[in-house]
Amino acid sequence: MNYKNTWPALLAISLATSLQADEGQWQPHQLTQLQPALIQRGIEIPASQLADLNQYPLNAMVSLGYCSASFVSPDGLVITNHHCGYGAIQQNSSAENNLIELGFLAQTREQELPAGPQERFYVTEQVLDVTREIRQAQRSDLSPAALFDATELTRKQLISQCEQAANSRCNVVSFHHGLQFFLIKQLMIQDVRLVYAPAGSVGNFGGDTDNYEYPRHTGDYTFLRAYVGKDGKPAPFSKDNVPYKPKSYLKVNAAGVQAGDGIILAGYPGQTSRYRLAEEIRFAQQWQYPQAIATYRQMIDTIELFGQQDPALQVRYAAVVKGYHNRMKKMQGLLAGFNATDVPALKERQQAALTDWLSASTQRKSMLQSVDELAAVVKQEQQFLQQTWYFENAKRGDLFKAALDLYKLAKQNELPDAQREVGFQQRDLKMWQGRLQRLDTSFDATVDLTLWSQQLANYLRQPAAERFSALDQALQLSAAMSESAIAAQLKPWYSKTELHTAEGRLAWLGKKPADFAKSSDPFIRAAVAVYPIAAQLDQQQKTIQGLLLQKRPAFMQAVIAYNQSQGKPVYPDANSTLRVTYGHVDGYPAADGVYKTPFTSVRGMIAKRQANGEFALPDELVTAYQANQYGSYFRKTLGGQPALPFNSVPVNFLSSADTTGGNSGSAVMNGRGELVGLNFDSTFESISKDWYFNPAVTRAIHVDIRFVLWMMQEVDGAEHLLKEMTLVQPSQH
Amino acid sequence: MNYKNTWPALLAISLATSLQADEGQWQPHQLTQLQPALIQRGIEIPASQLADLNQYPLNAMVSLGYCSASFVSPDGLVITNHHCGYGAIQQNSSAENNLIELGFLAQTREQELPAGPQERFYVTEQVLDVTREIRQAQRSDLSPAALFDATELTRKQLISQCEQAANSRCNVVSFHHGLQFFLIKQLMIQDVRLVYAPAGSVGNFGGDTDNYEYPRHTGDYTFLRAYVGKDGKPAPFSKDNVPYKPKSYLKVNAAGVQAGDGIILAGYPGQTSRYRLAEEIRFAQQWQYPQAIATYRQMIDTIELFGQQDPALQVRYAAVVKGYHNRMKKMQGLLAGFNATDVPALKERQQAALTDWLSASTQRKSMLQSVDELAAVVKQEQQFLQQTWYFENAKRGDLFKAALDLYKLAKQNELPDAQREVGFQQRDLKMWQGRLQRLDTSFDATVDLTLWSQQLANYLRQPAAERFSALDQALQLSAAMSESAIAAQLKPWYSKTELHTAEGRLAWLGKKPADFAKSSDPFIRAAVAVYPIAAQLDQQQKTIQGLLLQKRPAFMQAVIAYNQSQGKPVYPDANSTLRVTYGHVDGYPAADGVYKTPFTSVRGMIAKRQANGEFALPDELVTAYQANQYGSYFRKTLGGQPALPFNSVPVNFLSSADTTGGNSGSAVMNGRGELVGLNFDSTFESISKDWYFNPAVTRAIHVDIRFVLWMMQEVDGAEHLLKEMTLVQPSQH
């Protein structure tokens, strides 16, 4: 491996000079280097405090695993987005008592509802650099696949040791794509309860239509609460559990912010691709995203057609379709953003500048080959993706997929726990149980057969050389078969299986591969027959991942050195770990002649209102508006240019903070670390920030805390929760 | 008649106190009262000069009859909108040499093309108050219909006297709906030629999609030229004619304007309804506009269906569909505007305030009855409109309409010229010839039969009491007939008529009613049969118009007195006479969270570009853009809040000027009266200004003169025209 281990020191040095825009999803420890930039943005809280996991406000930050959140009371009250609390709300809903639609407010602690067995709160307590440990395992004589395995084995060992501590959830995460590794230790709270959710028409106002759009008027907030055993330690749900006492909780600033104010945003951004090769963005633009969009489009259209004929199916697949829509719209936004400013060409110019810079010095010339070597591996990875695309999609039948997963679990179970693949270990069993159980809520045999047959038809349209004979034989497919012929062929399978019930699926957990081999269930038999292909592809994938583990860190060294030479910020791509970003409340020029102003109002929400559908609103909200019941949340102006009259209660606002998926529910704080909003989305023009941060137009969309407080006080009657929180009321703007 | 004739004096007094927003389409002579407001807006040119028809800049203003324009060179060069020059361009186009598409530039005077026999330039030379003369004719003992006739007779006499002067076109126009009358005397120039039009893709960039929309990027300008006989006097087209020497011509300010700059706009606004009863806006909202929109929708859909099957029909009906689209979108905008701020409710509150004010004083109480009396007449008018709606639409077959017009012309020709209806006199003959001739360019028998049958089917669906038996009999219609039965019934007519050719139609001009009675042409026979109904409805219409002539002036007196008491501006509704409005360059809040900035750019135009269709662009423009050939028209910023970088050539800009249809092509001038743009449209949010001027969102859209100059210099090679103009180049922004 051709890179040195001296980069962390160099990283630290670079930060002080990188006073650029508001780009950067910073690791907390990096913040100490950013004091001048924070001051410039009006952040009063000292950088050293902000960098400390054990101090306010970072010790009040919470992860839901898939979303961000924060403690807002001494009794473990947690605020996050409505769309992050969706599972907890759905879990407690029925046709007769649909809390998604009606909203929910527990008037007492006793009324607070279990959020479901899958819901967890995670609090990051420790972040340790374990690069040295990983590096020791990555011996240079190993084959790429062996290198991948060795890395994984060390990761699992470190995780296992860390999780000896009671109630800890640990992970070893790669930063800068294998250049550094950190062990993240989190406190895991298992008893999560639903406290308060506004009506769905508020929490999801605008629905899919407004998703990723601005102007936006969505009250995307929900309150949960952490419960622990009477000993104060995390415990599974029990009636006897008591509210958790967090180390700290965010103060809430009821006066909110105005245009230009500095803000801090902390949370768990999922994944960005800011340091990819130009070849990778071109591949995403020209092949990957268009392919995925077409697939989502076909699945959405099919499910919606069923939904039009049968409203029950519409309800059953609502969350699935919402997810597909969200991912599709994100990819459409990425493509639109790529085109709007030709990001791929910009990345190509950046890469050319990098190689020019490397070529210009004899010292640096040796790093040039890292670019070519990575490009060669990336090419391999892309070919692999293209070759397996239709095969992977051919597994999109839910029951077939369940059978494949169950058989792989059985095969993995034959290995010692430490040698199993990440995601297939003992610690993952609960996740699998939940997943196999939950399928019931979004499954219909006819819809599943149709979706599966469509994808199989797409697969069959590929040349014989790109198909897999084991799959063809297992499903008795032949090239000439139409989609309807495939459906006719597979339809009988659905009456000969037990996998369509939760019990039927869960019954296979813990069984041996030999039990699978003996089964007469057609899905199980097909899974056993297809497994060798899947295993072989897993192995190919490992080789590619091993190669990337070798080649990408060297490239990252070159990129980091170059960026530092240019005075550009250097922070790792997002990887679902705790990050802090800062910025300011600001509008943006959305198009030639169009400027989006930073605040939206209840008046604008009312103006969008329709009698039914995505833009309906609860009568209580409309009544409070019509009666001018604004509490102390009415603002005549909110600053900014042009200085327009505002004259309403703010609902959403924009900031220049650097966010991505996973940042949903993140606390947006003012310069004193007081809660002023909740992050919940980005503008459509911002989506391409995952690849390239354009400070002129990149804006995150936040729920204004004044809207939340107004709803609690004037609309939903949640004063008891307001009392529990610490509301700061400085002089209003 | 219960109003005094002392109002003009009162009007003058009121102006000095009405320093409101930028509302007001002022009669030139009113401007002398507005000096403080003009100074406040940075208008340097003295109000007394601006008010004078014989001084710069008003003596450089031109009317096309349906559009506004202005002289821009000592050799009679005129600038107006591309859509105003459309007829002139179309007149010179053929399938092989489509100037609409290609654009046109005469390199020499000899190459300048006749704009067609219908095109005229009018220059307003004199405006005389003739209220006293009209009032003398309106004797209080006359019946309403007789009052109408007496008014018309006096108008025609005044016009006839005025038109004794050679080359004069005169009109007597009602101001404040019968409260005042002015005789307008215009110089009429008959030889109009096409000099330069940009490619249609520039002149109509965005097409129907962008019509009434902003951000906008339309290069809506065209140059024409006035020609006169060698003696300097207007004369019909002749090769020997020479360019007209206007009394003055506008200087062109090549530096343009920036946000906040004051502007003056002069032109010929067509019609507004700012002083209508609340009952009238409710009628428009609830019945009139929805009915008209539905009718246009049906006709557009029908023609577009034919166009899809036959591209030749698409071309033939393009201008017709464009007109329908424009009127439909305007009415949709009116309805949207009414709903957005509930203008009808606002008008009701205003009317209630008026009646409260009248009731509050014993002196004013007598005026109260004017409101009720007008309301009663308006009710009658509305009932008449509703009763005749389907009958009027049943005349929408072009050949049937032509036959009805021809027969009415013959009937009117039996009267002495002075007694004929306005529009049917000797002076109108050329107009009729042109109209009957032009029908050829937008007529197809199958399309016409279909459109006519649809409207007849709508008519037949009405109860028998609301139909007209003469029409039913003439067309052999019965209530049970379907649209296709009607079409089958009328199809043979189209092969038995000569009216489908221009010669066939023109041959009937000058014939006697007796000749019509003898004809075997089915359309002519039907026209003769239906004429008595039409004549009877004309008479009813006269009665209503006579009643309105009695009642509306009294109401206007009350409104004016009230508005003056409130310090509100008092100017007459638009009536196609020369008006001056002023304002400033400004953006506007288009929706909660959206601010439209005042300038659009060539960069934004390029961003909208598509390969084909409404958003295509000429290669020459794209090439100049890509080569950064900006001449001196590139601007880094253009002021305004937020102060965003601009970095391009401006294309369109917004101002708060008070405009309406007919203001197309109006000169937009800076504070020194130098040309800085051309008015061509309003934003969608502004459309309802025809009824209520909301200063917060009402913005007119102008072509930036810098775009015109850039096109001439860098794209189209029109330097010889630039040389002819007087370009002022003060220090650039």
Short mmCIF file of N, CA, C and O in Angstrom, two decimals, chain A residues 330-419:
data_model
loop_
_atom_site.label_atom_id
_atom_site.label_comp_id
_atom_site.label_asym_id
_atom_site.label_seq_id
_atom_site.Cartn_x
_atom_site.Cartn_y
_atom_site.Cartn_z
N LYS A 330 -34.81 12.53 -5.81
CA LYS A 330 -33.44 12.91 -5.47
C LYS A 330 -32.52 12.71 -6.67
O LYS A 330 -31.73 13.58 -7.00
N MET A 331 -32.66 11.58 -7.34
CA MET A 331 -31.80 11.33 -8.51
C MET A 331 -32.13 12.28 -9.65
O MET A 331 -31.23 12.73 -10.37
N GLN A 332 -33.41 12.59 -9.81
CA GLN A 332 -33.77 13.58 -10.83
C GLN A 332 -33.15 14.93 -10.50
O GLN A 332 -32.67 15.63 -11.39
N GLY A 333 -33.16 15.27 -9.21
CA GLY A 333 -32.55 16.53 -8.78
C GLY A 333 -31.04 16.52 -9.01
O GLY A 333 -30.45 17.52 -9.39
N LEU A 334 -30.42 15.36 -8.78
CA LEU A 334 -28.99 15.25 -9.02
C LEU A 334 -28.70 15.48 -10.50
O LEU A 334 -27.82 16.28 -10.85
N LEU A 335 -29.47 14.85 -11.36
CA LEU A 335 -29.25 15.02 -12.80
C LEU A 335 -29.52 16.47 -13.21
O LEU A 335 -28.76 17.05 -13.99
N ALA A 336 -30.60 17.05 -12.68
CA ALA A 336 -30.92 18.45 -13.02
C ALA A 336 -29.79 19.36 -12.56
O ALA A 336 -29.38 20.28 -13.28
N GLY A 337 -29.29 19.12 -11.35
CA GLY A 337 -28.19 19.94 -10.82
C GLY A 337 -26.92 19.75 -11.64
O GLY A 337 -26.20 20.72 -11.91
N PHE A 338 -26.64 18.50 -12.03
CA PHE A 338 -25.47 18.24 -12.88
C PHE A 338 -25.58 19.06 -14.16
O PHE A 338 -24.61 19.66 -14.63
N ASN A 339 -26.78 19.09 -14.74
CA ASN A 339 -26.96 19.80 -16.01
C ASN A 339 -26.94 21.31 -15.82
O ASN A 339 -26.39 22.02 -16.66
N ALA A 340 -27.55 21.79 -14.71
CA ALA A 340 -27.69 23.23 -14.52
C ALA A 340 -26.34 23.94 -14.53
O ALA A 340 -26.20 25.01 -15.12
N THR A 341 -25.35 23.35 -13.87
CA THR A 341 -24.03 24.02 -13.85
C THR A 341 -22.95 23.11 -14.41
O THR A 341 -21.78 23.34 -14.20
N ASP A 342 -23.33 22.09 -15.15
CA ASP A 342 -22.40 21.10 -15.72
C ASP A 342 -21.37 20.67 -14.69
O ASP A 342 -20.16 20.85 -14.87
N VAL A 343 -21.87 20.08 -13.60
CA VAL A 343 -20.99 19.62 -12.53
C VAL A 343 -19.98 18.58 -13.04
O VAL A 343 -18.80 18.65 -12.69
N PRO A 344 -20.39 17.65 -13.91
CA PRO A 344 -19.39 16.68 -14.38
C PRO A 344 -18.20 17.37 -15.07
O PRO A 344 -17.05 17.00 -14.82
N ALA A 345 -18.49 18.38 -15.90
CA ALA A 345 -17.39 19.08 -16.57
C ALA A 345 -16.51 19.81 -15.54
O ALA A 345 -15.28 19.83 -15.66
N LEU A 346 -17.17 20.36 -14.52
CA LEU A 346 -16.44 21.05 -13.46
C LEU A 346 -15.53 20.06 -12.72
O LEU A 346 -14.37 20.37 -12.41
N LYS A 347 -16.07 18.85 -12.46
CA LYS A 347 -15.26 17.83 -11.79
C LYS A 347 -14.08 17.41 -12.68
O LYS A 347 -12.99 17.12 -12.19
N GLU A 348 -14.34 17.37 -13.98
CA GLU A 348 -13.25 17.02 -14.91
C GLU A 348 -12.17 18.09 -14.89
O GLU A 348 -10.97 17.77 -14.91
N ARG A 349 -12.60 19.36 -14.83
CA ARG A 349 -11.60 20.43 -14.76
C ARG A 349 -10.82 20.37 -13.45
O ARG A 349 -9.62 20.55 -13.42
N GLN A 350 -11.55 20.08 -12.36
CA GLN A 350 -10.87 19.96 -11.06
C GLN A 350 -9.85 18.84 -11.10
O GLN A 350 -8.74 18.96 -10.59
N GLN A 351 -10.26 17.71 -11.71
CA GLN A 351 -9.36 16.56 -11.75
C GLN A 351 -8.14 16.86 -12.63
O GLN A 351 -7.02 16.47 -12.30
N ALA A 352 -8.38 17.60 -13.72
CA ALA A 352 -7.26 17.99 -14.59
C ALA A 352 -6.32 18.92 -13.82
O ALA A 352 -5.09 18.80 -13.92
N ALA A 353 -6.92 19.84 -13.03
CA ALA A 353 -6.08 20.75 -12.23
C ALA A 353 -5.27 19.96 -11.21
O ALA A 353 -4.10 20.26 -10.97
N LEU A 354 -5.89 18.92 -10.63
CA LEU A 354 -5.18 18.07 -9.67
C LEU A 354 -4.00 17.39 -10.34
O LEU A 354 -2.87 17.44 -9.82
N THR A 355 -4.24 16.78 -11.49
CA THR A 355 -3.14 16.05 -12.14
C THR A 355 -2.07 17.03 -12.64
O THR A 355 -0.89 16.73 -12.57
N ASP A 356 -2.49 18.22 -13.09
CA ASP A 356 -1.50 19.24 -13.46
C ASP A 356 -0.62 19.59 -12.26
O ASP A 356 0.60 19.70 -12.38
N TRP A 357 -1.29 19.77 -11.12
CA TRP A 357 -0.57 20.15 -9.91
C TRP A 357 0.40 19.04 -9.48
O TRP A 357 1.54 19.30 -9.10
N LEU A 358 -0.09 17.81 -9.59
CA LEU A 358 0.78 16.68 -9.22
C LEU A 358 1.96 16.59 -10.18
O LEU A 358 3.10 16.34 -9.77
N SER A 359 1.70 16.84 -11.47
CA SER A 359 2.77 16.74 -12.48
C SER A 359 3.81 17.83 -12.31
O SER A 359 4.95 17.68 -12.72
N ALA A 360 3.41 18.94 -11.72
CA ALA A 360 4.26 20.13 -11.69
C ALA A 360 5.41 20.02 -10.70
O ALA A 360 6.30 20.87 -10.71
N SER A 361 5.41 19.00 -9.87
CA SER A 361 6.48 18.90 -8.87
C SER A 361 7.03 17.48 -8.88
O SER A 361 6.27 16.50 -8.91
N THR A 362 8.34 17.36 -8.84
CA THR A 362 8.94 16.02 -8.85
C THR A 362 8.55 15.26 -7.58
O THR A 362 8.34 14.06 -7.62
N GLN A 363 8.43 16.01 -6.47
CA GLN A 363 8.02 15.36 -5.21
C GLN A 363 6.63 14.73 -5.35
O GLN A 363 6.36 13.70 -4.77
N ARG A 364 5.74 15.44 -6.06
CA ARG A 364 4.34 15.00 -6.10
C ARG A 364 4.06 14.03 -7.24
O ARG A 364 3.05 13.36 -7.24
N LYS A 365 5.00 13.99 -8.21
CA LYS A 365 4.73 13.20 -9.41
C LYS A 365 4.38 11.76 -9.10
O LYS A 365 3.59 11.12 -9.81
N SER A 366 4.96 11.22 -8.01
CA SER A 366 4.72 9.82 -7.66
C SER A 366 3.25 9.59 -7.33
O SER A 366 2.74 8.47 -7.43
N MET A 367 2.54 10.64 -6.93
CA MET A 367 1.12 10.47 -6.56
C MET A 367 0.22 10.41 -7.79
O MET A 367 -0.96 10.05 -7.68
N LEU A 368 0.78 10.79 -8.96
CA LEU A 368 -0.04 10.81 -10.17
C LEU A 368 -0.66 9.45 -10.47
O LEU A 368 -1.81 9.35 -10.86
N GLN A 369 0.17 8.40 -10.23
CA GLN A 369 -0.33 7.08 -10.61
C GLN A 369 -1.53 6.67 -9.76
O GLN A 369 -2.33 5.83 -10.18
N SER A 370 -1.71 7.30 -8.58
CA SER A 370 -2.86 6.95 -7.75
C SER A 370 -4.17 7.26 -8.47
O SER A 370 -5.17 6.56 -8.31
N VAL A 371 -4.15 8.30 -9.27
CA VAL A 371 -5.36 8.69 -10.01
C VAL A 371 -5.68 7.61 -11.04
O VAL A 371 -6.81 7.12 -11.13
N ASP A 372 -4.67 7.23 -11.83
CA ASP A 372 -4.90 6.22 -12.87
C ASP A 372 -5.27 4.87 -12.26
O ASP A 372 -6.13 4.16 -12.78
N GLU A 373 -4.58 4.52 -11.16
CA GLU A 373 -4.87 3.22 -10.53
C GLU A 373 -6.29 3.18 -10.00
O GLU A 373 -7.01 2.19 -10.16
N LEU A 374 -6.71 4.26 -9.36
CA LEU A 374 -8.09 4.29 -8.86
C LEU A 374 -9.07 4.23 -10.03
O LEU A 374 -10.07 3.50 -9.98
N ALA A 375 -8.78 4.99 -11.08
CA ALA A 375 -9.67 5.01 -12.25
C ALA A 375 -9.85 3.60 -12.81
O ALA A 375 -10.96 3.21 -13.21
N ALA A 376 -8.77 2.81 -12.80
CA ALA A 376 -8.85 1.44 -13.33
C ALA A 376 -9.78 0.59 -12.45
O ALA A 376 -10.59 -0.19 -12.97
N VAL A 377 -9.68 0.73 -11.14
CA VAL A 377 -10.55 -0.04 -10.23
C VAL A 377 -12.00 0.41 -10.39
O VAL A 377 -12.93 -0.41 -10.42
N VAL A 378 -12.16 1.72 -10.48
CA VAL A 378 -13.52 2.27 -10.64
C VAL A 378 -14.16 1.72 -11.91
O VAL A 378 -15.34 1.38 -11.93
N LYS A 379 -13.38 1.63 -12.95
CA LYS A 379 -13.87 1.08 -14.23
C LYS A 379 -14.38 -0.34 -14.00
O LYS A 379 -15.46 -0.71 -14.47
N GLN A 380 -13.60 -1.13 -13.24
CA GLN A 380 -13.99 -2.51 -12.91
C GLN A 380 -15.31 -2.53 -12.14
O GLN A 380 -16.20 -3.32 -12.40
N GLU A 381 -15.38 -1.62 -11.15
CA GLU A 381 -16.58 -1.54 -10.31
C GLU A 381 -17.80 -1.19 -11.16
O GLU A 381 -18.88 -1.77 -10.99
N GLN A 382 -17.61 -0.26 -12.10
CA GLN A 382 -18.73 0.15 -12.95
C GLN A 382 -19.18 -0.99 -13.86
O GLN A 382 -20.38 -1.22 -14.05
N GLN A 383 -18.22 -1.72 -14.40
CA GLN A 383 -18.57 -2.87 -15.25
C GLN A 383 -19.34 -3.91 -14.44
O GLN A 383 -20.32 -4.49 -14.92
N PHE A 384 -18.89 -4.12 -13.21
CA PHE A 384 -19.56 -5.08 -12.33
C PHE A 384 -21.01 -4.64 -12.08
O PHE A 384 -21.95 -5.43 -12.16
N LEU A 385 -21.17 -3.35 -11.82
CA LEU A 385 -22.53 -2.81 -11.59
C LEU A 385 -23.42 -3.02 -12.82
O LEU A 385 -24.58 -3.41 -12.69
N GLN A 386 -22.84 -2.76 -13.98
CA GLN A 386 -23.64 -2.91 -15.21
C GLN A 386 -23.99 -4.36 -15.48
O GLN A 386 -25.12 -4.67 -15.88
N GLN A 387 -23.00 -5.26 -15.23
CA GLN A 387 -23.24 -6.67 -15.50
C GLN A 387 -24.29 -7.26 -14.56
O GLN A 387 -25.00 -8.20 -14.93
N THR A 388 -24.34 -6.76 -13.35
CA THR A 388 -25.23 -7.39 -12.36
C THR A 388 -26.53 -6.60 -12.16
O THR A 388 -27.36 -6.99 -11.35
N TRP A 389 -26.69 -5.48 -12.90
CA TRP A 389 -27.85 -4.61 -12.70
C TRP A 389 -29.18 -5.37 -12.86
O TRP A 389 -30.05 -5.33 -11.98
N TYR A 390 -29.34 -6.06 -13.98
CA TYR A 390 -30.61 -6.71 -14.24
C TYR A 390 -30.80 -7.92 -13.34
O TYR A 390 -31.90 -8.24 -12.93
N PHE A 391 -29.66 -8.60 -12.99
CA PHE A 391 -29.73 -9.71 -12.05
C PHE A 391 -30.19 -9.22 -10.67
O PHE A 391 -31.07 -9.80 -10.05
N GLU A 392 -29.61 -8.12 -10.23
CA GLU A 392 -30.00 -7.57 -8.92
C GLU A 392 -31.48 -7.19 -8.92
O GLU A 392 -32.20 -7.45 -7.96
N ASN A 393 -31.94 -6.57 -9.99
CA ASN A 393 -33.34 -6.18 -10.07
C ASN A 393 -34.27 -7.38 -10.20
O ASN A 393 -35.43 -7.32 -9.82
N ALA A 394 -33.74 -8.47 -10.77
CA ALA A 394 -34.55 -9.70 -10.90
C ALA A 394 -34.88 -10.27 -9.53
O ALA A 394 -35.72 -11.16 -9.40
N LYS A 395 -34.20 -9.79 -8.49
CA LYS A 395 -34.50 -10.26 -7.12
C LYS A 395 -35.55 -9.37 -6.45
O LYS A 395 -35.78 -9.48 -5.26
N ARG A 396 -36.21 -8.49 -7.23
CA ARG A 396 -37.10 -7.51 -6.59
C ARG A 396 -38.46 -8.05 -6.16
O ARG A 396 -39.27 -7.32 -5.59
N GLY A 397 -38.74 -9.33 -6.42
CA GLY A 397 -39.92 -9.94 -5.81
C GLY A 397 -39.68 -10.04 -4.31
O GLY A 397 -38.64 -10.57 -3.89
N ASP A 398 -40.62 -9.53 -3.50
CA ASP A 398 -40.38 -9.48 -2.05
C ASP A 398 -40.20 -10.88 -1.45
O ASP A 398 -39.38 -11.08 -0.55
N LEU A 399 -40.98 -11.85 -1.93
CA LEU A 399 -40.88 -13.20 -1.34
C LEU A 399 -39.61 -13.89 -1.78
O LEU A 399 -38.96 -14.60 -1.00
N PHE A 400 -39.25 -13.70 -3.04
CA PHE A 400 -37.99 -14.27 -3.53
C PHE A 400 -36.82 -13.69 -2.76
O PHE A 400 -35.90 -14.40 -2.34
N LYS A 401 -36.87 -12.37 -2.56
CA LYS A 401 -35.81 -11.67 -1.81
C LYS A 401 -35.75 -12.21 -0.38
O LYS A 401 -34.64 -12.46 0.15
N ALA A 402 -36.90 -12.40 0.25
CA ALA A 402 -36.93 -12.93 1.61
C ALA A 402 -36.29 -14.32 1.66
O ALA A 402 -35.49 -14.63 2.55
N ALA A 403 -36.62 -15.15 0.66
CA ALA A 403 -36.05 -16.50 0.62
C ALA A 403 -34.54 -16.46 0.48
O ALA A 403 -33.80 -17.17 1.16
N LEU A 404 -34.03 -15.57 -0.41
CA LEU A 404 -32.59 -15.42 -0.60
C LEU A 404 -31.92 -14.96 0.69
O LEU A 404 -30.87 -15.48 1.08
N ASP A 405 -32.53 -13.98 1.37
CA ASP A 405 -31.96 -13.48 2.63
C ASP A 405 -31.93 -14.58 3.69
O ASP A 405 -30.92 -14.75 4.39
N LEU A 406 -33.04 -15.30 3.80
CA LEU A 406 -33.12 -16.35 4.82
C LEU A 406 -32.07 -17.43 4.57
O LEU A 406 -31.41 -17.91 5.52
N TYR A 407 -31.87 -17.79 3.32
CA TYR A 407 -30.89 -18.85 3.04
C TYR A 407 -29.48 -18.35 3.31
O TYR A 407 -28.66 -19.07 3.87
N LYS A 408 -29.22 -17.08 2.97
CA LYS A 408 -27.89 -16.53 3.24
C LYS A 408 -27.64 -16.47 4.75
O LYS A 408 -26.53 -16.78 5.21
N LEU A 409 -28.66 -16.10 5.51
CA LEU A 409 -28.53 -16.09 6.98
C LEU A 409 -28.17 -17.48 7.48
O LEU A 409 -27.29 -17.65 8.33
N ALA A 410 -28.85 -18.51 6.94
CA ALA A 410 -28.56 -19.89 7.35
C ALA A 410 -27.13 -20.28 7.01
O ALA A 410 -26.42 -20.86 7.83
N LYS A 411 -26.70 -19.90 5.81
CA LYS A 411 -25.33 -20.23 5.40
C LYS A 411 -24.33 -19.50 6.29
O LYS A 411 -23.33 -20.08 6.73
N GLN A 412 -24.59 -18.22 6.57
CA GLN A 412 -23.67 -17.45 7.41
C GLN A 412 -23.65 -17.99 8.85
O GLN A 412 -22.62 -17.97 9.50
N ASN A 413 -24.79 -18.47 9.28
CA ASN A 413 -24.88 -19.01 10.65
C ASN A 413 -24.00 -20.22 10.86
O ASN A 413 -23.70 -20.59 11.99
N GLU A 414 -23.56 -20.84 9.78
CA GLU A 414 -22.68 -22.00 9.92
C GLU A 414 -21.27 -21.57 10.32
O GLU A 414 -20.49 -22.39 10.79
N LEU A 415 -20.97 -20.28 10.12
CA LEU A 415 -19.63 -19.77 10.47
C LEU A 415 -19.62 -19.28 11.91
O LEU A 415 -20.67 -18.95 12.47
N PRO A 416 -18.42 -19.19 12.53
CA PRO A 416 -18.33 -18.54 13.85
C PRO A 416 -18.78 -17.08 13.70
O PRO A 416 -18.55 -16.47 12.65
N ASP A 417 -19.37 -16.55 14.73
CA ASP A 417 -19.98 -15.21 14.64
C ASP A 417 -19.01 -14.17 14.09
O ASP A 417 -19.37 -13.34 13.26
N ALA A 418 -17.78 -14.20 14.52
CA ALA A 418 -16.82 -13.18 14.14
C ALA A 418 -16.49 -13.24 12.65
O ALA A 418 -16.05 -12.25 12.07
N GLN A 419 -16.70 -14.41 12.06
CA GLN A 419 -16.35 -14.54 10.64
C GLN A 419 -17.52 -14.25 9.71
O GLN A 419 -17.36 -14.21 8.50
#
